Amino acid sequence: MVFLCKRTRLFISSILLGFVALPNVTHVAMAIPATARKIDSQNLLAQKILKVDPSELTPAYPPSAPPPRQDPLPDERQLQERLQDTDYRINALQQDVTGNLWVGSWRGLSRIDPNTGKILTRVNLPNVTIGAIAQDKVGRLWVGTYEGLQRVDIRSGEITAQNLFLPSKRVLSLLVDKRGYLWTGTDTGLALVSPDQGLIMTTLKNLPGVSGNAMTLDAEGQLWVGTLDGVVRVNTTNAYIMKRINNLPGTTVQALAISPEGLIWAGMPNNLLVINPKTGMVLRSVARLRGRNVTAVRFSKDGSVWVGTNNGLLRLNPYTGGLLDEIPGLPSSRVLSIAPDIGNKLWIGTSEGLAWLMPKMQKAQPHLAFTRAVK
């Protein structure tokens, strides 16, 4: 035991004095290439035995460039598909007694401040395919959809009444007469509704021309209805038909407005006619609109007439029919609704969203909350 301890001490002392050398690191490192050469020779031997071409063991890449980028990228593509699935058409615009603007689109019902464009209220409806809006004498809002009629409290945004027992659930037009009763135009006739109870008072299912596409009141307070076969005058007291004008060129009337002089302007798929309501005579066909699909007609406070078509928005001189303006910058050239002189602006509903125009502006501006995103 004493001998081993002495040898150990002697060995450590020799290391410290340099008499005993540690293994050379260089010799250890040089052993690695030798091992690698041995493995390579084994691989060559295996290739000879298996007859494998060396090129098959080495990955080869084509000399051509990688495929080009596909636009849009998957995340952007999903966003675009969702936008395409959403219908941005705005069929109805209505000012309420507080001066705010109600916007009826196929995405729902909203109220905005027309001075700032700020959204004040959003109303959840059972059906969002809105066809028409009207406000009754006491300020209640009536909304016609493709699934019936709802009454909305403008303060709370709540639905307070509804009527699903119309001649058809598909409501195309709404109008409040001078007595305060609500006329509802559907694709299979008219219904007169009491705004207090929301109950039907009478129906006019045998309406000539079948569909109540558009409505307006003349100076005597009688109802004019645009149908699939001309225009019909209806007595608002008893719902009797007073006059029918069905020899119009183009037959279908899809937009109606009364001028300050009391004349009826009727928009058709191929024309814009001016009609004397007393005689039923067509006074003139507006030359500028011949052959054009007229979808909306409204008069502004300055007396000019705004005409929406399937291919743009025009402002006309009502006396001569001459063109005053043609408005660019719309979200879509297909105009569906017009609301002039609200918040010192003209509001335009199109098939691709809402736009507004102020006096002396060169082009319309889209309201981004109601318009499809544009690159």
Short mmCIF file of C-alpha atoms in Angstrom, two decimals, residues 166-299:
data_model
loop_
_atom_site.label_atom_id
_atom_site.label_comp_id
_atom_site.label_asym_id
_atom_site.label_seq_id
_atom_site.Cartn_x
_atom_site.Cartn_y
_atom_site.Cartn_z
CA LEU A 166 -99.05 40.64 -46.46
CA PRO A 167 -100.07 39.67 -50.01
CA SER A 168 -96.43 38.62 -50.26
CA LYS A 169 -93.59 38.69 -47.73
CA ARG A 170 -91.33 40.34 -50.30
CA VAL A 171 -91.72 44.09 -49.69
CA LEU A 172 -90.55 46.31 -52.56
CA SER A 173 -91.86 49.76 -51.58
CA LEU A 174 -93.35 51.68 -48.63
CA LEU A 175 -95.21 54.98 -48.43
CA VAL A 176 -97.11 56.90 -45.71
CA ASP A 177 -100.15 58.76 -47.07
CA LYS A 178 -101.49 62.12 -45.88
CA ARG A 179 -103.72 60.46 -43.28
CA GLY A 180 -100.74 58.66 -41.78
CA TYR A 181 -101.53 55.14 -43.01
CA LEU A 182 -98.80 52.92 -44.38
CA TRP A 183 -99.02 51.54 -47.91
CA THR A 184 -96.95 48.44 -48.53
CA GLY A 185 -96.03 47.39 -52.06
CA THR A 186 -95.15 43.72 -52.56
CA ASP A 187 -94.46 41.60 -55.60
CA THR A 188 -98.09 40.38 -55.60
CA GLY A 189 -100.09 43.49 -54.68
CA LEU A 190 -100.68 46.25 -52.11
CA ALA A 191 -101.62 46.29 -48.45
CA LEU A 192 -102.81 49.19 -46.30
CA VAL A 193 -101.43 48.90 -42.76
CA SER A 194 -102.41 50.70 -39.56
CA PRO A 195 -99.16 52.09 -38.10
CA ASP A 196 -100.43 51.93 -34.53
CA GLN A 197 -101.26 48.23 -34.36
CA GLY A 198 -99.34 47.10 -37.45
CA LEU A 199 -102.51 45.36 -38.69
CA ILE A 200 -103.68 45.14 -42.29
CA MET A 201 -106.71 47.34 -42.99
CA THR A 202 -107.21 46.28 -46.59
CA THR A 203 -105.37 44.66 -49.49
CA LEU A 204 -105.32 45.20 -53.22
CA LYS A 205 -104.33 41.81 -54.58
CA ASN A 206 -105.85 42.39 -58.02
CA LEU A 207 -103.50 45.29 -58.73
CA PRO A 208 -103.11 45.72 -62.51
CA GLY A 209 -99.50 44.99 -63.29
CA VAL A 210 -99.31 42.81 -60.15
CA SER A 211 -96.15 44.17 -58.50
CA GLY A 212 -95.97 47.37 -56.42
CA ASN A 213 -92.45 48.33 -57.48
CA ALA A 214 -92.59 52.03 -56.52
CA MET A 215 -95.08 54.52 -55.04
CA THR A 216 -95.62 58.26 -54.78
CA LEU A 217 -98.42 60.70 -53.82
CA ASP A 218 -99.83 63.34 -56.15
CA ALA A 219 -100.95 66.84 -55.16
CA GLU A 220 -104.42 65.56 -54.28
CA GLY A 221 -103.03 62.96 -51.91
CA GLN A 222 -103.84 60.00 -54.15
CA LEU A 223 -101.46 57.09 -54.59
CA TRP A 224 -99.59 56.31 -57.79
CA VAL A 225 -98.05 52.85 -58.11
CA GLY A 226 -95.42 51.73 -60.59
CA THR A 227 -96.08 48.13 -61.69
CA LEU A 228 -94.90 45.58 -64.21
CA ASP A 229 -97.43 47.04 -66.67
CA GLY A 230 -97.43 50.82 -66.36
CA VAL A 231 -98.75 53.00 -63.54
CA VAL A 232 -101.96 52.82 -61.51
CA ARG A 233 -103.69 55.58 -59.52
CA VAL A 234 -105.30 54.34 -56.29
CA ASN A 235 -107.77 56.15 -54.04
CA THR A 236 -106.12 56.24 -50.62
CA THR A 237 -109.51 56.40 -48.86
CA ASN A 238 -111.05 53.18 -50.16
CA ALA A 239 -108.20 51.50 -52.09
CA TYR A 240 -110.23 51.65 -55.35
CA ILE A 241 -108.40 51.95 -58.65
CA MET A 242 -109.00 55.40 -60.16
CA LYS A 243 -106.84 55.31 -63.29
CA ARG A 244 -104.56 52.98 -65.18
CA ILE A 245 -101.90 53.93 -67.73
CA ASN A 246 -100.56 50.84 -69.40
CA ASN A 247 -99.65 51.96 -72.90
CA LEU A 248 -96.20 53.13 -71.88
CA PRO A 249 -93.09 52.19 -73.86
CA GLY A 250 -91.24 49.53 -71.90
CA THR A 251 -94.25 48.67 -69.69
CA THR A 252 -92.39 48.13 -66.37
CA VAL A 253 -92.19 51.16 -64.04
CA GLN A 254 -89.57 50.75 -61.33
CA ALA A 255 -89.07 54.32 -60.04
CA LEU A 256 -91.53 57.18 -59.36
CA ALA A 257 -91.23 60.79 -58.19
CA ILE A 258 -93.44 63.89 -58.16
CA SER A 259 -91.94 67.14 -59.41
CA PRO A 260 -92.57 70.50 -57.66
CA GLU A 261 -95.07 71.21 -60.44
CA GLY A 262 -96.97 68.03 -59.61
CA LEU A 263 -95.90 65.99 -62.63
CA ILE A 264 -95.05 62.28 -62.36
CA TRP A 265 -91.60 61.16 -63.42
CA ALA A 266 -91.55 57.44 -64.15
CA GLY A 267 -88.30 55.50 -64.49
CA MET A 268 -88.36 52.42 -66.72
CA PRO A 269 -85.82 49.87 -67.96
CA ASN A 270 -85.41 51.82 -71.21
CA ASN A 271 -86.84 55.30 -70.59
CA LEU A 272 -87.70 58.21 -68.31
CA LEU A 273 -91.22 59.56 -68.86
CA VAL A 274 -92.99 62.69 -67.62
CA ILE A 275 -96.74 62.12 -67.07
CA ASN A 276 -99.60 64.50 -66.33
CA PRO A 277 -101.41 62.85 -63.36
CA LYS A 278 -104.72 64.60 -64.12
CA THR A 279 -105.04 63.48 -67.72
CA GLY A 280 -102.77 60.44 -67.71
CA MET A 281 -101.03 61.82 -70.80
CA VAL A 282 -97.30 61.26 -71.37
CA LEU A 283 -95.92 64.76 -71.80
CA ARG A 284 -92.45 63.76 -72.92
CA SER A 285 -89.75 61.15 -72.92
CA VAL A 286 -86.46 62.54 -71.60
CA ALA A 287 -84.12 62.22 -74.57
CA ARG A 288 -81.00 61.85 -72.45
CA LEU A 289 -82.40 58.70 -70.82
CA ARG A 290 -83.77 56.89 -73.83
CA GLY A 291 -82.40 53.38 -73.94
CA ARG A 292 -81.06 53.62 -70.37
CA ASN A 293 -82.25 51.61 -67.37
CA VAL A 294 -83.63 54.16 -64.86
CA THR A 295 -83.62 52.77 -61.31
CA ALA A 296 -84.15 55.86 -59.06
CA VAL A 297 -85.55 59.40 -59.42
CA ARG A 298 -85.50 62.19 -56.79
CA PHE A 299 -85.94 65.97 -56.82
#
